[in-house]
Amino acid sequence: MPRSFLVKKHINSAKKPNYSELESPTVFLTPHIYKGLPLPVIPQPEILSPAAYSPITVWTTSSLPLSPLPSDLSPISGYPSSLSDSSSSKDHSGSESPRSDEDEQMLPKLTDPHGVEAEKFQCGLCAKSYSTYSGLLKHKQLHCDAQTRKSFSCKYCEKEYVSLGALKMHIRTHTLPCVCKICGKAFSRPWLLQGHIRTHTGEKPFSCPHCNRAFADRSNLRAHLQTHSDVKKYQCKNCSKTFSRMSLLHKHEESGCCVAH
DNA sequence: CTGGGGAGGGGGCCC
DNA sequence: GGGGCCCCCTCCCCA
């Protein structure tokens, strides 16, 4: 399901949502911002930062930004109301990282507009500046490049990671240490197991504020919220038909609409 | 074929 | 360093 319409919901890590509240199946109250609003009405641009929400934007598979469809789940009680999430930058630190451009790291840095301070050589990875290229080179060789280089290899597959912690996390996907006591199914993460256990218990802690539906999985609630939206976010670049999910758009395109491509 | 729900996986970030 | 959590993503199934 397309989940890229999601945005982070808490300003920073120091103020995380009260998940204990979320875990309660009955704690979801209609948020105040919906009071008086006829349902279903999804977009609440007024509660979102302008940069985070563009209700009329329709994305195609070729024009998708990293987070093309910001929506918000803060209406669900238990989530903080703040939306100007400065920590959202973390979402862009991974896949969007331009770190692969080695040349970029070598670009001289003009640090003073008046030329008082001459050009500096700045490390593209940690932003440290050096007055000489050789200084930068030494820094890169000793620190950043070494850290950036993937040097931890998985013994079960060919994947490599930049840190031992990341590798260990990955290895869990092979060892599957979290086992369901009910059916014996194994998972890599405890929270995956928790979600699975809900399929046994029938617990559905995540309720839709617009209808009576409830979900065991937060991601599925987000996907469901899209169905309440008037604006279908994903548009076929050929026939301009729009879809609520990227996967539906993909299926549509693969079904022959975009054979011209 | 489309729309939607259910279930699960992976990497990253923060504490 | 590990745990918890988030976001993103995919696949499957069904109406």
Short mmCIF file of C-alpha atoms (C1' of nucleotides) in Angstrom, two decimals:
data_model
loop_
_atom_site.label_atom_id
_atom_site.label_comp_id
_atom_site.label_asym_id
_atom_site.label_seq_id
_atom_site.Cartn_x
_atom_site.Cartn_y
_atom_site.Cartn_z
CA MET A 1 0.00 0.00 0.00
CA PRO A 2 1.19 3.47 -0.60
CA ARG A 3 2.22 4.88 2.69
CA SER A 4 4.23 7.76 1.41
CA PHE A 5 1.45 10.14 2.24
CA LEU A 6 2.37 9.70 5.82
CA VAL A 7 4.21 12.17 7.88
CA LYS A 8 5.80 11.89 11.20
CA LYS A 9 3.59 12.90 14.00
CA HIS A 10 5.77 14.06 16.80
CA ILE A 11 8.01 17.04 16.80
CA ASN A 12 11.02 15.33 18.13
CA SER A 13 12.07 12.20 19.75
CA ALA A 14 11.87 13.73 23.17
CA LYS A 15 8.14 14.03 22.82
CA LYS A 16 6.92 10.75 21.55
CA PRO A 17 3.26 9.90 21.34
CA ASN A 18 1.68 8.21 24.26
CA TYR A 19 1.55 4.78 22.78
CA SER A 20 0.14 3.27 25.87
CA GLU A 21 -2.91 5.28 25.08
CA LEU A 22 -2.84 4.09 21.53
CA GLU A 23 -2.78 0.56 22.65
CA SER A 24 -6.16 0.89 24.19
CA PRO A 25 -8.81 -0.31 21.77
CA THR A 26 -11.29 2.23 22.95
CA VAL A 27 -9.28 5.35 23.44
CA PHE A 28 -9.79 6.77 20.01
CA LEU A 29 -11.99 9.75 20.30
CA THR A 30 -13.16 11.99 17.59
CA PRO A 31 -10.66 14.79 17.71
CA HIS A 32 -11.83 18.29 18.27
CA ILE A 33 -10.92 19.34 14.80
CA TYR A 34 -13.57 17.06 13.39
CA LYS A 35 -16.31 18.31 15.57
CA GLY A 36 -19.03 19.73 13.45
CA LEU A 37 -17.51 18.41 10.30
CA PRO A 38 -19.58 16.13 8.16
CA LEU A 39 -17.89 12.86 7.57
CA PRO A 40 -16.16 11.70 5.63
CA VAL A 41 -13.92 14.68 5.38
CA ILE A 42 -10.27 13.84 5.39
CA PRO A 43 -8.04 16.68 4.45
CA GLN A 44 -7.35 19.07 7.26
CA PRO A 45 -4.85 21.37 5.67
CA GLU A 46 -5.34 23.91 8.37
CA ILE A 47 -3.76 21.62 10.86
CA LEU A 48 -0.82 20.92 8.71
CA SER A 49 2.09 23.02 7.86
CA PRO A 50 1.84 24.35 4.30
CA ALA A 51 4.95 22.54 3.39
CA ALA A 52 3.64 19.30 4.68
CA TYR A 53 0.32 19.26 2.92
CA SER A 54 -0.75 19.92 -0.59
CA PRO A 55 -4.32 18.76 -0.91
CA ILE A 56 -4.57 19.26 -4.62
CA THR A 57 -1.32 17.71 -5.53
CA VAL A 58 -1.67 14.60 -7.59
CA TRP A 59 1.36 12.46 -8.02
CA THR A 60 2.38 10.22 -10.79
CA THR A 61 4.83 7.43 -10.53
CA SER A 62 7.33 9.52 -12.35
CA SER A 63 6.93 12.58 -10.21
CA LEU A 64 6.71 11.16 -6.75
CA PRO A 65 8.62 13.05 -4.16
CA LEU A 66 9.93 11.24 -1.16
CA SER A 67 6.89 12.00 0.90
CA PRO A 68 4.37 12.85 -1.74
CA LEU A 69 1.20 12.59 0.21
CA PRO A 70 1.55 13.98 3.61
CA SER A 71 -1.43 13.27 5.69
CA ASP A 72 -1.81 13.25 9.36
CA LEU A 73 -2.87 10.89 12.03
CA SER A 74 -2.70 13.29 14.87
CA PRO A 75 -6.49 13.49 14.95
CA ILE A 76 -6.33 10.14 16.57
CA SER A 77 -6.15 10.65 20.24
CA GLY A 78 -2.91 9.58 21.68
CA TYR A 79 -0.94 11.38 19.07
CA PRO A 80 0.53 14.73 19.83
CA SER A 81 -1.12 17.64 18.15
CA SER A 82 2.02 19.27 16.96
CA LEU A 83 2.64 18.76 13.33
CA SER A 84 5.55 20.92 12.42
CA ASP A 85 7.75 17.97 12.79
CA SER A 86 11.31 19.03 12.66
CA SER A 87 12.42 15.47 13.13
CA SER A 88 10.89 14.48 9.86
CA SER A 89 14.20 15.19 8.32
CA LYS A 90 15.25 11.81 9.50
CA ASP A 91 13.07 10.36 6.83
CA HIS A 92 15.24 11.96 4.27
CA SER A 93 18.50 10.94 5.74
CA GLY A 94 18.48 7.50 4.33
CA SER A 95 17.28 6.76 0.87
CA GLU A 96 17.47 10.32 -0.26
CA SER A 97 21.00 10.80 0.84
CA PRO A 98 23.19 12.22 -1.90
CA ARG A 99 26.22 10.76 -0.27
CA SER A 100 27.05 8.70 -3.27
CA ASP A 101 28.40 11.68 -5.09
CA GLU A 102 32.02 11.60 -4.19
CA ASP A 103 32.83 14.69 -6.18
CA GLU A 104 30.38 16.71 -4.20
CA GLN A 105 32.39 16.13 -1.09
CA MET A 106 35.44 17.63 -2.69
CA LEU A 107 33.86 20.88 -3.67
CA PRO A 108 35.56 23.86 -2.13
CA LYS A 109 33.41 25.71 0.32
CA LEU A 110 33.18 29.47 0.11
CA THR A 111 32.53 30.34 3.71
CA ASP A 112 32.70 34.09 3.64
CA PRO A 113 30.85 36.28 1.17
CA HIS A 114 33.43 38.99 1.43
CA GLY A 115 36.29 36.71 0.78
CA VAL A 116 37.84 37.36 4.15
CA GLU A 117 38.08 33.69 4.67
CA ALA A 118 39.37 31.90 1.68
CA GLU A 119 37.79 28.85 0.15
CA LYS A 120 37.68 25.89 2.41
CA PHE A 121 37.48 22.24 1.61
CA GLN A 122 34.46 20.83 3.30
CA CYS A 123 33.69 17.22 3.96
CA GLY A 124 30.40 16.39 2.37
CA LEU A 125 29.69 13.84 5.06
CA CYS A 126 30.28 15.63 8.33
CA ALA A 127 30.62 19.24 7.12
CA LYS A 128 34.02 19.67 8.66
CA SER A 129 36.10 22.19 6.77
CA TYR A 130 39.77 22.19 6.01
CA SER A 131 41.94 24.88 4.58
CA THR A 132 43.80 22.46 2.36
CA TYR A 133 42.72 19.68 0.14
CA SER A 134 45.21 17.36 1.69
CA GLY A 135 43.74 18.04 5.09
CA LEU A 136 40.33 17.13 3.84
CA LEU A 137 41.72 14.06 2.18
CA LYS A 138 43.34 12.88 5.37
CA HIS A 139 40.13 13.47 7.29
CA LYS A 140 38.14 11.49 4.80
CA GLN A 141 40.55 8.62 4.80
CA LEU A 142 40.71 8.41 8.55
CA HIS A 143 37.11 9.05 9.45
CA CYS A 144 34.19 9.67 7.20
CA ASP A 145 34.99 7.44 4.27
CA ALA A 146 35.82 4.63 6.60
CA GLN A 147 32.55 5.14 8.40
CA THR A 148 30.57 5.41 5.22
CA ARG A 149 32.01 2.36 3.65
CA LYS A 150 29.80 -0.64 4.17
CA SER A 151 32.01 -2.98 6.07
CA PHE A 152 29.76 -5.32 7.99
CA SER A 153 28.64 -8.24 5.90
CA CYS A 154 25.80 -10.58 6.65
CA LYS A 155 26.86 -14.18 6.92
CA TYR A 156 23.48 -15.37 5.70
CA CYS A 157 23.25 -13.22 2.60
CA GLU A 158 25.33 -10.75 0.67
CA LYS A 159 24.07 -7.60 2.29
CA GLU A 160 26.50 -5.20 3.84
CA TYR A 161 25.97 -2.56 6.50
CA VAL A 162 27.79 0.46 7.76
CA SER A 163 27.46 -0.48 11.40
CA LEU A 164 27.42 -3.59 13.46
CA GLY A 165 24.10 -2.61 14.95
CA ALA A 166 22.51 -2.36 11.55
CA LEU A 167 23.95 -5.71 10.64
CA LYS A 168 22.66 -7.33 13.80
CA MET A 169 19.24 -5.91 13.12
CA HIS A 170 19.36 -7.36 9.67
CA ILE A 171 20.50 -10.75 10.90
CA ARG A 172 17.32 -10.95 12.93
CA THR A 173 15.48 -11.22 9.63
CA HIS A 174 17.33 -14.49 9.16
CA THR A 175 17.21 -15.84 12.68
CA LEU A 176 13.64 -14.71 13.43
CA PRO A 177 13.98 -14.77 17.18
CA CYS A 178 10.45 -13.66 17.98
CA VAL A 179 8.17 -16.66 17.93
CA CYS A 180 4.42 -16.63 18.35
CA LYS A 181 3.44 -18.92 21.20
CA ILE A 182 0.08 -19.52 19.62
CA CYS A 183 0.97 -20.63 16.13
CA GLY A 184 4.74 -20.82 16.18
CA LYS A 185 5.26 -18.29 13.45
CA ALA A 186 8.53 -16.44 13.82
CA PHE A 187 9.32 -12.80 13.26
CA SER A 188 12.36 -10.63 13.23
CA ARG A 189 11.06 -7.90 15.48
CA PRO A 190 9.06 -7.97 18.68
CA TRP A 191 6.60 -5.44 17.38
CA LEU A 192 6.03 -7.57 14.31
CA LEU A 193 5.15 -10.37 16.63
CA GLN A 194 2.87 -8.08 18.56
CA GLY A 195 1.04 -7.18 15.38
CA HIS A 196 0.76 -10.81 14.49
CA ILE A 197 -0.63 -11.73 17.88
CA ARG A 198 -3.41 -9.27 17.25
CA THR A 199 -4.51 -11.48 14.38
CA HIS A 200 -5.12 -14.14 17.00
CA THR A 201 -6.72 -11.94 19.62
CA GLY A 202 -8.70 -9.81 17.24
CA GLU A 203 -7.51 -6.71 18.95
CA LYS A 204 -7.79 -3.64 16.77
CA PRO A 205 -6.39 -0.66 18.60
CA PHE A 206 -6.31 1.71 15.66
CA SER A 207 -9.69 3.20 14.92
CA CYS A 208 -10.70 5.35 12.02
CA PRO A 209 -11.97 8.72 13.20
CA HIS A 210 -14.32 8.89 10.23
CA CYS A 211 -16.07 5.58 10.35
CA ASN A 212 -16.49 2.67 12.67
CA ARG A 213 -13.69 0.64 11.27
CA ALA A 214 -10.77 -0.41 13.40
CA PHE A 215 -7.48 -1.94 12.47
CA ALA A 216 -4.86 -4.01 14.13
CA ASP A 217 -2.12 -2.27 12.25
CA ARG A 218 -1.38 1.43 12.18
CA SER A 219 -0.18 1.30 8.62
CA ASN A 220 -3.41 -0.26 7.49
CA LEU A 221 -5.34 2.47 9.22
CA ARG A 222 -3.35 5.01 7.28
CA ALA A 223 -4.14 3.26 4.07
CA HIS A 224 -7.77 3.14 5.06
CA LEU A 225 -7.79 6.87 5.73
CA GLN A 226 -6.99 7.37 2.10
CA THR A 227 -10.31 5.87 1.19
CA HIS A 228 -12.00 8.79 2.92
CA SER A 229 -10.08 11.28 0.90
CA ASP A 230 -11.85 12.99 -1.94
CA VAL A 231 -8.64 13.54 -3.77
CA LYS A 232 -6.97 10.47 -5.16
CA LYS A 233 -3.34 11.09 -4.78
CA TYR A 234 -1.79 8.97 -7.47
CA GLN A 235 -2.41 9.85 -11.07
CA CYS A 236 -1.70 7.90 -14.20
CA LYS A 237 0.46 10.02 -16.40
CA ASN A 238 -1.20 8.58 -19.47
CA CYS A 239 -4.92 8.67 -18.85
CA SER A 240 -4.90 10.99 -15.83
CA LYS A 241 -6.95 8.53 -13.86
CA THR A 242 -6.24 8.81 -10.19
CA PHE A 243 -5.85 6.19 -7.50
CA SER A 244 -5.74 6.14 -3.76
CA ARG A 245 -2.70 3.92 -3.63
CA MET A 246 0.52 3.81 -5.50
CA SER A 247 0.14 0.08 -5.83
CA LEU A 248 -3.19 0.55 -7.54
CA LEU A 249 -1.63 2.99 -9.93
CA HIS A 250 1.12 0.52 -10.63
CA LYS A 251 -1.39 -2.21 -11.27
CA HIS A 252 -3.29 0.10 -13.55
CA GLU A 253 -0.20 0.95 -15.51
CA GLU A 254 0.89 -2.64 -15.72
CA SER A 255 -2.52 -3.66 -16.93
CA GLY A 256 -1.89 -1.90 -20.18
CA CYS A 257 -2.80 1.74 -19.90
CA CYS A 258 0.75 2.81 -20.24
CA VAL A 259 1.86 0.31 -22.85
CA ALA A 260 3.17 3.22 -24.84
CA HIS A 261 6.02 3.42 -22.39
"C1'" DC B 1 -9.98 -4.67 -13.60
"C1'" DT B 2 -10.44 -1.89 -9.55
"C1'" DG B 3 -10.62 -0.80 -4.73
"C1'" DG B 4 -9.68 -1.94 -0.32
"C1'" DG B 5 -8.34 -4.74 3.83
"C1'" DG B 6 -4.99 -7.90 6.07
"C1'" DA B 7 -0.54 -9.17 7.02
"C1'" DG B 8 4.17 -8.80 7.06
"C1'" DG B 9 9.13 -7.09 6.07
"C1'" DG B 10 13.08 -3.83 6.19
"C1'" DG B 11 15.89 0.14 7.34
"C1'" DG B 12 16.42 4.25 10.08
"C1'" DC B 13 16.05 7.08 14.17
"C1'" DC B 14 15.78 8.02 19.05
"C1'" DC B 15 16.12 6.86 23.83
"C1'" DG C 1 24.19 -1.60 21.78
"C1'" DG C 2 19.49 -2.96 22.15
"C1'" DG C 3 14.70 -2.01 22.20
"C1'" DG C 4 10.87 0.50 20.65
"C1'" DC C 5 8.84 2.83 17.24
"C1'" DC C 6 8.25 5.02 12.77
"C1'" DC C 7 7.79 5.20 7.89
"C1'" DC C 8 7.85 3.00 3.61
"C1'" DC C 9 6.85 -0.79 1.00
"C1'" DT C 10 5.00 -5.17 -0.87
"C1'" DC C 11 2.15 -9.07 -1.50
"C1'" DC C 12 -2.06 -11.53 -1.12
"C1'" DC C 13 -6.83 -11.98 -1.05
"C1'" DC C 14 -11.54 -10.76 -1.72
"C1'" DA C 15 -15.70 -8.15 -3.16
#
